[in-house]
mmCIF file of C-alpha atoms in Angstrom:
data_model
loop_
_atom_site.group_PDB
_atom_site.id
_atom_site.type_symbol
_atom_site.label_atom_id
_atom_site.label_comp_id
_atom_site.label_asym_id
_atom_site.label_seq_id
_atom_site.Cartn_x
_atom_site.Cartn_y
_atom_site.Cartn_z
ATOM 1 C CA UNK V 1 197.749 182.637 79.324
ATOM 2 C CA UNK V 2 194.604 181.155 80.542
ATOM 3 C CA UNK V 3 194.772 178.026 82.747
ATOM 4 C CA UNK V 4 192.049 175.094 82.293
ATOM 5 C CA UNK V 5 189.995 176.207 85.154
ATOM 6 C CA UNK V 6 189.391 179.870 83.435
ATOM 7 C CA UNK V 7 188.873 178.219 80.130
ATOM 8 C CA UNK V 8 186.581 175.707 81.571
ATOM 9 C CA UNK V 9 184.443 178.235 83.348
ATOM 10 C CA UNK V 10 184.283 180.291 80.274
ATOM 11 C CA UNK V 11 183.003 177.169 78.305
ATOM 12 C CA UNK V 12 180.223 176.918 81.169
ATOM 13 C CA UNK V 13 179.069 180.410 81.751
ATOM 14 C CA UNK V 14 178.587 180.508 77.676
ATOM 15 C CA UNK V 15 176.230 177.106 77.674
ATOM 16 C CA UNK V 16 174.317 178.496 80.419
ATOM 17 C CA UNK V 17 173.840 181.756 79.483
ATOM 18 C CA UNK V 18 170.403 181.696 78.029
ATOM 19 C CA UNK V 19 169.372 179.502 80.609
ATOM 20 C CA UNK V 20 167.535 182.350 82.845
ATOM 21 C CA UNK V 21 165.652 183.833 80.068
ATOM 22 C CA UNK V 22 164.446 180.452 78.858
ATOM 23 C CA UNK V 23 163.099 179.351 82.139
ATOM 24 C CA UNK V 24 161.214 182.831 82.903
ATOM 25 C CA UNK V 25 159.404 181.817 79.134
ATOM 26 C CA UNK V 26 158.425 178.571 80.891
ATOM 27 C CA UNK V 27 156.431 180.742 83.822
ATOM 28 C CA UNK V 28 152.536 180.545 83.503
ATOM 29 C CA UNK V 29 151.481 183.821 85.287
ATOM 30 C CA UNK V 30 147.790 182.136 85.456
ATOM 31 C CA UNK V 31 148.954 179.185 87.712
ATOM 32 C CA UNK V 32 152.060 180.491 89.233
ATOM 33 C CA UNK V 33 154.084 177.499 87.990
ATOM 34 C CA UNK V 34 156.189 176.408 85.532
ATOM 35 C CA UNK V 35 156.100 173.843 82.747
ATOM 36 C CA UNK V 36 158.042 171.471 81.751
ATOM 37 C CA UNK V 37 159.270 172.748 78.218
ATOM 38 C CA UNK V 38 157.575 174.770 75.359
ATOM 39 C CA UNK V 39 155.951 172.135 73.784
ATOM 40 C CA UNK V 40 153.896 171.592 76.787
ATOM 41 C CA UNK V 41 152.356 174.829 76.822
ATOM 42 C CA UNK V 42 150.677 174.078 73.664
ATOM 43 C CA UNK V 43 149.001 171.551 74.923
ATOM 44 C CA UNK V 44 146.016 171.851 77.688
ATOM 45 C CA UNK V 45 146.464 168.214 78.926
ATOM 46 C CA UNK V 46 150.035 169.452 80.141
ATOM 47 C CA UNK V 47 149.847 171.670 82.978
ATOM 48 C CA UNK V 48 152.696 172.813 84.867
ATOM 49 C CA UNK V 49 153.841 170.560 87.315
ATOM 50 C CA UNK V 50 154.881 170.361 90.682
ATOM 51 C CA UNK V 51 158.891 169.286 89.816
ATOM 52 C CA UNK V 52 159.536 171.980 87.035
ATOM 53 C CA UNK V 53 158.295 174.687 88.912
ATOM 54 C CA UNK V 54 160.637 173.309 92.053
ATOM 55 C CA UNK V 55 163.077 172.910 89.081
ATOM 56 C CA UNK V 56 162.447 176.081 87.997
ATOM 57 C CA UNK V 57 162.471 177.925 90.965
ATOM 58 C CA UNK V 58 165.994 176.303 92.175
ATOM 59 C CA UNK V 59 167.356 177.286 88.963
ATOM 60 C CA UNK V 60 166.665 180.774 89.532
ATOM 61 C CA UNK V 61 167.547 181.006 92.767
ATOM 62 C CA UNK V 62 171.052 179.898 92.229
ATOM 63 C CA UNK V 63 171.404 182.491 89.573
ATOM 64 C CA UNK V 64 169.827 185.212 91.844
ATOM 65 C CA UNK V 65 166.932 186.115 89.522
ATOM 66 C CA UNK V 66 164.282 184.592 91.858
ATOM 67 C CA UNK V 67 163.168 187.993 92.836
ATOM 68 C CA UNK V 68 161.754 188.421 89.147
ATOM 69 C CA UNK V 69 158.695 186.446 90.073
ATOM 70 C CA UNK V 70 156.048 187.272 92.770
ATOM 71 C CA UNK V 71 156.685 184.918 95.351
ATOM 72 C CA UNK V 72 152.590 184.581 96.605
ATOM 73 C CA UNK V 73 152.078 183.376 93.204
ATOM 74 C CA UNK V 74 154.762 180.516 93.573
ATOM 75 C CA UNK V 75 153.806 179.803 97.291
ATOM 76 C CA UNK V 76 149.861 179.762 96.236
ATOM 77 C CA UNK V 77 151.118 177.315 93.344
ATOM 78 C CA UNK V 78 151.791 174.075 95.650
ATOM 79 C CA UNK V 79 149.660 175.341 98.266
ATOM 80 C CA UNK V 80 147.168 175.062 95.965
ATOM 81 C CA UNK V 81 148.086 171.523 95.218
ATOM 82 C CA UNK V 82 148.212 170.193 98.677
ATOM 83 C CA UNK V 83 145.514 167.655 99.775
ATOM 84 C CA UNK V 84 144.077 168.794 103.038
ATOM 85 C CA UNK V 85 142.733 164.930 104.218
ATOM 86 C CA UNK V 86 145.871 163.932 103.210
ATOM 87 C CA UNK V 87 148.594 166.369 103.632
ATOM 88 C CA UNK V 88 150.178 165.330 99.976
ATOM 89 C CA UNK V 89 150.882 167.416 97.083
ATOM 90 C CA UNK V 90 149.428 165.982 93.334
ATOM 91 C CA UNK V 91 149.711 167.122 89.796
ATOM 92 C CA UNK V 92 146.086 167.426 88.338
ATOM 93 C CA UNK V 93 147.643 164.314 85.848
ATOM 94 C CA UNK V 94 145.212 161.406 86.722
ATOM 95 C CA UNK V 95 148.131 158.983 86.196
ATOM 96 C CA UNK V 96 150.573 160.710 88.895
ATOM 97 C CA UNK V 97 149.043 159.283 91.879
ATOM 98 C CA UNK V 98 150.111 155.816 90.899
ATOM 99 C CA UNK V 99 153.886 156.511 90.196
ATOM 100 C CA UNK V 100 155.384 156.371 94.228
ATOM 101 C CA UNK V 101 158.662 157.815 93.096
ATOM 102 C CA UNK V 102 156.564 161.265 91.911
ATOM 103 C CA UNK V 103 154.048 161.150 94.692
ATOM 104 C CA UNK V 104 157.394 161.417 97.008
ATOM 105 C CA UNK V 105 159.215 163.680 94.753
ATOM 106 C CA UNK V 106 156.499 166.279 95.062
ATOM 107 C CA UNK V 107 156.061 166.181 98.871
ATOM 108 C CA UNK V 108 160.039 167.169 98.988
ATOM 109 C CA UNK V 109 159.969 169.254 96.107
ATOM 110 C CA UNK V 110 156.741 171.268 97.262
ATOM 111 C CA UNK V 111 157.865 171.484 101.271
ATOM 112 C CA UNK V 112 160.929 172.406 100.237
ATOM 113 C CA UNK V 113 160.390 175.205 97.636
ATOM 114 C CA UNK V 114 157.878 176.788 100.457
ATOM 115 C CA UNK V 115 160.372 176.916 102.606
ATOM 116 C CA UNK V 116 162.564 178.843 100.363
ATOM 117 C CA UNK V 117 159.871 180.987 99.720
ATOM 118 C CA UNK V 118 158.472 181.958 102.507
ATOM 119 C CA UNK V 119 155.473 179.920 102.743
ATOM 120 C CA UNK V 120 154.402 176.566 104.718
ATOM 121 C CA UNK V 121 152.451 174.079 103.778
ATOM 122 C CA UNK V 122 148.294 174.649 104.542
ATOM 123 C CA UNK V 123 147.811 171.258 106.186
ATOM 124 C CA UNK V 124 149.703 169.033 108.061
ATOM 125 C CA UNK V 125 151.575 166.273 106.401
ATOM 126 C CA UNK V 126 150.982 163.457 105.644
ATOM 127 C CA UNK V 127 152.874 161.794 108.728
ATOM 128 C CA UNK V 128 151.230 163.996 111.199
ATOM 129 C CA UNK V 129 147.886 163.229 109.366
ATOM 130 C CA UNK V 130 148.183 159.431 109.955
ATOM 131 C CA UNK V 131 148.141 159.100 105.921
ATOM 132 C CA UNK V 132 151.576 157.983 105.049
ATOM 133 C CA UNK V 133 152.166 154.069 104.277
ATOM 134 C CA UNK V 134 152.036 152.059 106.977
ATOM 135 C CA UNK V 135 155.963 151.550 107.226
ATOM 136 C CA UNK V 136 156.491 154.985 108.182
ATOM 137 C CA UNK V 137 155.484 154.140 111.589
ATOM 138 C CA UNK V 138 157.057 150.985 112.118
ATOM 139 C CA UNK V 139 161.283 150.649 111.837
ATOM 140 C CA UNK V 140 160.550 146.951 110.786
ATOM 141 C CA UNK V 141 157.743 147.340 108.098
ATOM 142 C CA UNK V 142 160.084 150.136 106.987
ATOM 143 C CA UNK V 143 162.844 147.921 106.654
ATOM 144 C CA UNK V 144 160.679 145.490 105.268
ATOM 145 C CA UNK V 145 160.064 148.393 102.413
ATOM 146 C CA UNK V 146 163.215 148.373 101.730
ATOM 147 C CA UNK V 147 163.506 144.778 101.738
ATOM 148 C CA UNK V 148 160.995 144.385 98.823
ATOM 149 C CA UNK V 149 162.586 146.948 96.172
ATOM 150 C CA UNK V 150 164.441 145.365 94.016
ATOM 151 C CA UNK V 151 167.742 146.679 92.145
ATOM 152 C CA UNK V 152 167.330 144.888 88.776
ATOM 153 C CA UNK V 153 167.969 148.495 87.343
ATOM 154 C CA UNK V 154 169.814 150.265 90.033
ATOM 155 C CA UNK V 155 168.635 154.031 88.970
ATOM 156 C CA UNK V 156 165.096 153.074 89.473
ATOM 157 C CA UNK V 157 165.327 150.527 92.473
ATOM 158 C CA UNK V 158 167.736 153.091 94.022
ATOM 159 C CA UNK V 159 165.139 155.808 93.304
ATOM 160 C CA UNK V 160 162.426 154.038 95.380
ATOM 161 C CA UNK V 161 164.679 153.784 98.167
ATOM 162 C CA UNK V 162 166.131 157.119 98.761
ATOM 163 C CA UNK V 163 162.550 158.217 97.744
ATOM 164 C CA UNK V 164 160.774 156.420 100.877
ATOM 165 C CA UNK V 165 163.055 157.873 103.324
ATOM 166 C CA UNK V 166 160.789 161.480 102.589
ATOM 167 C CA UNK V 167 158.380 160.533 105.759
ATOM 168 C CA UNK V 168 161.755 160.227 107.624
ATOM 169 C CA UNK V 169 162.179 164.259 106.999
ATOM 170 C CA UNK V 170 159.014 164.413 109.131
ATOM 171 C CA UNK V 171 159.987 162.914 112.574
ATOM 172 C CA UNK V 172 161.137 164.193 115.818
ATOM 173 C CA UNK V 173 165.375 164.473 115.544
ATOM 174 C CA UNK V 174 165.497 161.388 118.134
ATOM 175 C CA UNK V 175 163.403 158.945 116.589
ATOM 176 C CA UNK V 176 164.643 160.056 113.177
ATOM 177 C CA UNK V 177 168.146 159.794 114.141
ATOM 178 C CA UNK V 178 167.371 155.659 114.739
ATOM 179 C CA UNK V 179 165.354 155.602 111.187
ATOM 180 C CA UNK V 180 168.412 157.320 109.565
ATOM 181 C CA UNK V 181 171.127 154.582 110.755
ATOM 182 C CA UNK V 182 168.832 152.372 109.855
ATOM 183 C CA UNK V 183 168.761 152.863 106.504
ATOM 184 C CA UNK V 184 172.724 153.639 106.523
ATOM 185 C CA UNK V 185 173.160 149.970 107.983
ATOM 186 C CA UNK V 186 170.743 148.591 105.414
ATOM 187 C CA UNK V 187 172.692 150.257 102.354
ATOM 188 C CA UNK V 188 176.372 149.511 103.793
ATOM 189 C CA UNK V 189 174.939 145.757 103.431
ATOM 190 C CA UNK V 190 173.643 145.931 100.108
ATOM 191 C CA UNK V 191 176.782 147.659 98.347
ATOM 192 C CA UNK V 192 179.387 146.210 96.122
ATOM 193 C CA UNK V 193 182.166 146.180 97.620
ATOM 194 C CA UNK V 194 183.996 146.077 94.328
ATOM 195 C CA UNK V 195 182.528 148.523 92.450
ATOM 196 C CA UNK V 196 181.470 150.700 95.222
ATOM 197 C CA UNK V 197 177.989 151.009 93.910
ATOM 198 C CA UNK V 198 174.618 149.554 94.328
ATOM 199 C CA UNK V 199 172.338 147.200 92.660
ATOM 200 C CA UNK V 200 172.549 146.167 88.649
ATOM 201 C CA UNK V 201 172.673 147.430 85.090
ATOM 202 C CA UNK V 202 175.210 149.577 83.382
ATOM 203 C CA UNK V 203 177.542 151.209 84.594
ATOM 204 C CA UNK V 204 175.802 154.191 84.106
ATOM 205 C CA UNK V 205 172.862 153.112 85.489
ATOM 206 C CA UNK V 206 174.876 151.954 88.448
ATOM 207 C CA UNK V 207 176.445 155.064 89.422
ATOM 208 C CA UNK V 208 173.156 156.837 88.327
ATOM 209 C CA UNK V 209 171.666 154.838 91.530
ATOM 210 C CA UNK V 210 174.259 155.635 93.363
ATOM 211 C CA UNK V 211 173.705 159.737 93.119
ATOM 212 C CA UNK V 212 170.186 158.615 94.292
ATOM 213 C CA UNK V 213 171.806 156.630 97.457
ATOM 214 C CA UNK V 214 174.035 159.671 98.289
ATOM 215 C CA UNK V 215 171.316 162.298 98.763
ATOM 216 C CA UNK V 216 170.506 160.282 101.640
ATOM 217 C CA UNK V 217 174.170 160.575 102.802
ATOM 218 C CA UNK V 218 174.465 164.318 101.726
ATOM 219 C CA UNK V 219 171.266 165.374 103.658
ATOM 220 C CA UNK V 220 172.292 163.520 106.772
ATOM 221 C CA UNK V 221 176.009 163.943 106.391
ATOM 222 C CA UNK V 222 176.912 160.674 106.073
ATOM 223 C CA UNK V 223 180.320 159.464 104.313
ATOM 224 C CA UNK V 224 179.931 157.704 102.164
ATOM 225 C CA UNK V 225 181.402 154.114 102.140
ATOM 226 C CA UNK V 226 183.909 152.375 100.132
ATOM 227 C CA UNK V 227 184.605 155.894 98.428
ATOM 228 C CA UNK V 228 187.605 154.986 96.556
ATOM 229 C CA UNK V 229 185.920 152.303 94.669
ATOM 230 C CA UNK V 230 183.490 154.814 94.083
ATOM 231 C CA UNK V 231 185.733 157.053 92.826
ATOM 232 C CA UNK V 232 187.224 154.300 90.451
ATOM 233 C CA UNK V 233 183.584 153.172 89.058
ATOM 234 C CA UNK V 234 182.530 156.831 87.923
ATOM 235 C CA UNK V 235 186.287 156.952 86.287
ATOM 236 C CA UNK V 236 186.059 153.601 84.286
ATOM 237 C CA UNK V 237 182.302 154.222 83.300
ATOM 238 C CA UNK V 238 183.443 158.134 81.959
ATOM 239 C CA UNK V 239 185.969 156.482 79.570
ATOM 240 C CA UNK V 240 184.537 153.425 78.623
ATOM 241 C CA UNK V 241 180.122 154.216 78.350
ATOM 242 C CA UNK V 242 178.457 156.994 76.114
ATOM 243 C CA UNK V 243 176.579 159.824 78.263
ATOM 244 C CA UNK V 244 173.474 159.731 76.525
ATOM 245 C CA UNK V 245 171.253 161.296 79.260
ATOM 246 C CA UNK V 246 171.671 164.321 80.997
ATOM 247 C CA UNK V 247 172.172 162.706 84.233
ATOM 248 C CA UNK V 248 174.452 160.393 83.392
ATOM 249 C CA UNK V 249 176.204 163.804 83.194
ATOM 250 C CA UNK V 250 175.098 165.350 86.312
ATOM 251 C CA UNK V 251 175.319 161.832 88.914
ATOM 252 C CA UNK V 252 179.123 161.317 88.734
ATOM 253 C CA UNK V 253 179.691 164.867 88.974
ATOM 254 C CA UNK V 254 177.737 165.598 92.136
ATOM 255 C CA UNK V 255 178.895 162.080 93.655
ATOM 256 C CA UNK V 256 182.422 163.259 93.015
ATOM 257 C CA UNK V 257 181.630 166.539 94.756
ATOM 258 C CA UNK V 258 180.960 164.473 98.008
ATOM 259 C CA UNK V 259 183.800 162.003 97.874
ATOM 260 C CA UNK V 260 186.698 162.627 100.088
ATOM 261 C CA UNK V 261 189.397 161.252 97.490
ATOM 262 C CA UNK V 262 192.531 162.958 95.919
ATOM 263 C CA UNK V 263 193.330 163.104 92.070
ATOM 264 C CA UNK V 264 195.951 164.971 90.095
ATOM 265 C CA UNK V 265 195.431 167.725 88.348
ATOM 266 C CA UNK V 266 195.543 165.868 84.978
ATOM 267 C CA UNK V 267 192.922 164.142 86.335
ATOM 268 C CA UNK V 268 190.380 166.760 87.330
ATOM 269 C CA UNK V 269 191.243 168.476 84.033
ATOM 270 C CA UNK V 270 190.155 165.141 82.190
ATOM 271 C CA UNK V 271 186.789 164.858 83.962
ATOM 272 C CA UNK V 272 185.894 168.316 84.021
ATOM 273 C CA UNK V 273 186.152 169.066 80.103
ATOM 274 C CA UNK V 274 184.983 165.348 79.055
ATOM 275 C CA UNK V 275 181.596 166.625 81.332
ATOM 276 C CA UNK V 276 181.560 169.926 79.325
ATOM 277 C CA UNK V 277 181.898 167.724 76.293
ATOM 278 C CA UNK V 278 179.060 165.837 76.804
ATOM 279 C CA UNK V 279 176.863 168.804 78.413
ATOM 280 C CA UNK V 280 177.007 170.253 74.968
ATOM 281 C CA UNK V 281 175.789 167.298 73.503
ATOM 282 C CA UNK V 282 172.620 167.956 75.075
ATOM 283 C CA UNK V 283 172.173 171.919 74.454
ATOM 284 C CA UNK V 284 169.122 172.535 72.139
ATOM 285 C CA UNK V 285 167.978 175.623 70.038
ATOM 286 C CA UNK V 286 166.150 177.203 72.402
ATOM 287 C CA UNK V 287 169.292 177.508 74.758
ATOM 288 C CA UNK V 288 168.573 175.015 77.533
ATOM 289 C CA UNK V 289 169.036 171.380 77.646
ATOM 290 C CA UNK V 290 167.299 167.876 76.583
ATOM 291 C CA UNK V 291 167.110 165.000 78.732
ATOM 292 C CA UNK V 292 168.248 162.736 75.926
ATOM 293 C CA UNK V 293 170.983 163.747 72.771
ATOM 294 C CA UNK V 294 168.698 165.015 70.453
ATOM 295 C CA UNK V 295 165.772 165.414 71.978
ATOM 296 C CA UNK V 296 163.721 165.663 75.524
ATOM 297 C CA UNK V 297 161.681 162.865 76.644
ATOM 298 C CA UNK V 298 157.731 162.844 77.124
ATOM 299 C CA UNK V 299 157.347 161.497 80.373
ATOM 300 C CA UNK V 300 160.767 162.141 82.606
ATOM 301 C CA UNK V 301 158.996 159.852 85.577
ATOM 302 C CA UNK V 302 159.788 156.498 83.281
ATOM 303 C CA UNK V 303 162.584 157.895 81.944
ATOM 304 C CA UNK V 304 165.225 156.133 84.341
ATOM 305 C CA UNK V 305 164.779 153.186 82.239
ATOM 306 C CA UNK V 306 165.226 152.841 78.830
ATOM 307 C CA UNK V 307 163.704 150.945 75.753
ATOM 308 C CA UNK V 308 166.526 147.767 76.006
ATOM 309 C CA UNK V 309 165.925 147.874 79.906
ATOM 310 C CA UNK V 310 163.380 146.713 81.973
ATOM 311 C CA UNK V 311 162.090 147.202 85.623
ATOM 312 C CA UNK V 312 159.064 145.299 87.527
ATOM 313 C CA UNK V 313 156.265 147.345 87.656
ATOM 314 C CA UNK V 314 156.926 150.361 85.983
ATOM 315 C CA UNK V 315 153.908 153.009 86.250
ATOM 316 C CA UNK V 316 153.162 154.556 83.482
ATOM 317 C CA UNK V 317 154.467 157.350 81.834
ATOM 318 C CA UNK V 318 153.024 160.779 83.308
ATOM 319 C CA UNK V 319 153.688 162.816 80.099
ATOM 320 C CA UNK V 320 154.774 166.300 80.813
ATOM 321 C CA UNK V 321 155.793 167.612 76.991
ATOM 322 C CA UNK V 322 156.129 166.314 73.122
ATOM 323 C CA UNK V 323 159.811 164.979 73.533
ATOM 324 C CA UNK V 324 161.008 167.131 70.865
ATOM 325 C CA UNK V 325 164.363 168.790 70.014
ATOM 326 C CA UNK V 326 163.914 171.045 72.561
ATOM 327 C CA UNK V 327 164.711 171.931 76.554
ATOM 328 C CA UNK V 328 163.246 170.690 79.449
ATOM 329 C CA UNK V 329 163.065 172.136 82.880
ATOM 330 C CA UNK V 330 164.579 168.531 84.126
ATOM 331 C CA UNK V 331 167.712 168.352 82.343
ATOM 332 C CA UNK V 332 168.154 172.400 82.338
ATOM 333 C CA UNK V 333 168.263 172.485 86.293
ATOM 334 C CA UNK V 334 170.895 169.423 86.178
ATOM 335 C CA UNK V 335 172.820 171.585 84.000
ATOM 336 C CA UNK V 336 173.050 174.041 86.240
ATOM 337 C CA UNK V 337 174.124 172.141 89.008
ATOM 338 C CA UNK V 338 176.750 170.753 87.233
ATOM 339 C CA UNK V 339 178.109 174.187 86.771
ATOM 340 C CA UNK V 340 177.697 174.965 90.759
ATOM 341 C CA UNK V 341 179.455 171.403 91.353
ATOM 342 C CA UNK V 342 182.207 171.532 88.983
ATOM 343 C CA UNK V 343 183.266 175.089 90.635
ATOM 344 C CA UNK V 344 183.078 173.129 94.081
ATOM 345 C CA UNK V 345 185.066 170.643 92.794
ATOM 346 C CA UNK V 346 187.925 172.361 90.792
ATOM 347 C CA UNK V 347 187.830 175.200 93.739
ATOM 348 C CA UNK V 348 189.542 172.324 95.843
ATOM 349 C CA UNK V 349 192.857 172.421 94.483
ATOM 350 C CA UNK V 350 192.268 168.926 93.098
ATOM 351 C CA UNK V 351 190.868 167.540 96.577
ATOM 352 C CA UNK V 352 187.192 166.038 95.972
ATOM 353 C CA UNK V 353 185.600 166.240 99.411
ATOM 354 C CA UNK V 354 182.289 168.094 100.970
#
């Protein structure tokens, strides 16, 4: 007789299997990147972009097929993209520029993914180059940054901060060292220390800026704090709010892969199949996933907040596909790290911890 964990994997391996062959479709052999979904190659005003094709290259990486692509078309992709007076990486979108979150996302995402393939970036950054904001030189104006984001809607505000800390990445291990508890002091004062989390909105929304917060802490290897109220917030908002975004399924899951807490095994078997639950909810047609039930979303940069929520000065929406009933690049490489988290997490023996 199977046990849970076999018949939970089983569930997993069958929504993801047409994952791979999906996101090869996606691959534009003229650019070397990747869009965002199908709809967007029908359309000449959407190019592939800098996050699919990191999305898209993570994705097949952790399923080993990465070797099905040339890899000097991928590395000429962002190289292509960097800004040599600058040292950033843009979309040819004339509205990405404005959007901070995006103009940070693709410095990681496009340092990164040369690293993993081999390549370097063609120019210095944007530190080296004198070009970043002004706070990245100064520990007060940067704390002063933070200072000014507010956390009205915690996904977004949360975004911003764990977003600006991508010029920290770029400093000598001493001085980045002082930047990093820094920023660690700053968020241990800002946290609830009822709920565990950060800033306002729904729950969801809540623990949604949390998985934000905690990238900091997983890249520097940082517990956490207050992890058992943590742990208590993700299991309230599971039972009592409706997942209707792909990472509302994907945050508590990878937060709960880097808490140090103990549950039963009742427990784990709850959360793991209530995730699969609502993963399926999201699996389209095609055989990847949608952002949103029913459909993906136009512009994924203002998709953190949604039509009854509000956050000051939202940029405006850097439209990557149609939003139809159909995949997208963004909520088919959270899917798959669900699937590598949940394995982490039920491998434990019922112990979450990293």
């Amino acid at each position: 007789m199977k046990n849970w964990r076999e018949e939970a994997g089983q569930r997993l391996d069958h929504l993801l299997k047409d994952v791979v062959p999906w996101v090869l479709q996606r691959y534009d052999p003229e650019s070397g990147g990747f869009y965002f979904a199908q709809s967007a190659a029908r359309k000449r005003s959407y190019p592939p972009d800098i996050e699919s094709t990191a999305q898209a290259i993570n994705i097949l990486s952790r399923s080993k097929a990465l070797d099905m692509l040339p890899r000097q078309a991928l590395i000429r992709f962002f190289q292509e993209r960097q800004q040599p007076d600058t040292g950033y990486f843009y979309d040819p979108h004339p509205l990405m520029k404005q959007d901070e979150v995006m103009v940070h996302r693709a410095l990681n995402y496009a340092v990164n993914s040369l690293r993993r393939l081999g390549g370097s970036p063609l120019y210095p950054l944007p530190v080296q180059q004198r070009q970043a904001p002004s706070y990245a030189f100064s520990l007060e104006d940067y704390r002063a940054k933070w200072e000014q984001i507010s956390l009205v809607n915690s996904w977004r505000g949360c975004d911003l901060l764990a977003s600006s800390m991508v010029y920290v990445a770029e400093m000598d291990a001493e001085i980045q060292s002082i930047y990093v508890q820094a920023f660690a002091d700053y968020l241990a004062e800002k946290q609830d220390k009822v709920t565990g989390l950060w800033g306002e909105g729904s729950m969801y929304v809540r623990i949604s800026g949390t998985f934000k917060l905690h990238t900091f802490y997983r890249k520097y290897q940082i517990a956490l704090p207050n992890q058992g109220k943590i742990y208590q917030s993700i299991w309230d908002c599971l039972h009592n709010e409706i997942a209707i975004d792909m990472c509302y399924i994907r945050n508590p899951i990878d937060l709960l892969s880097y808490l140090n807490v103990h549950v039963s095994e009742q427990t784990l078997e709850e959360v793991v199949k209530m995730t699969i639950d609502n993963m399926e909810q999201l699996k389209q047609a095609d055989g990847a996933f949608s952002r949103e039930i029913g459909h993906s979303v136009k512009a994924p940069n203002v998709a953190q907040v949604k039509a009854d929520e509000s956050y000051p000065g939202m940029p405006a929406p850097v439209e990557l596909g149609l939003g139809l009933a159909e995949g997208d690049m963004n909520a088919t490489t959270q899917a798959t790290l669900i699937h590598q988290r949940l394995h982490q997490i039920w491998d434990k023996e019922g112990r979450l911890n990293q």
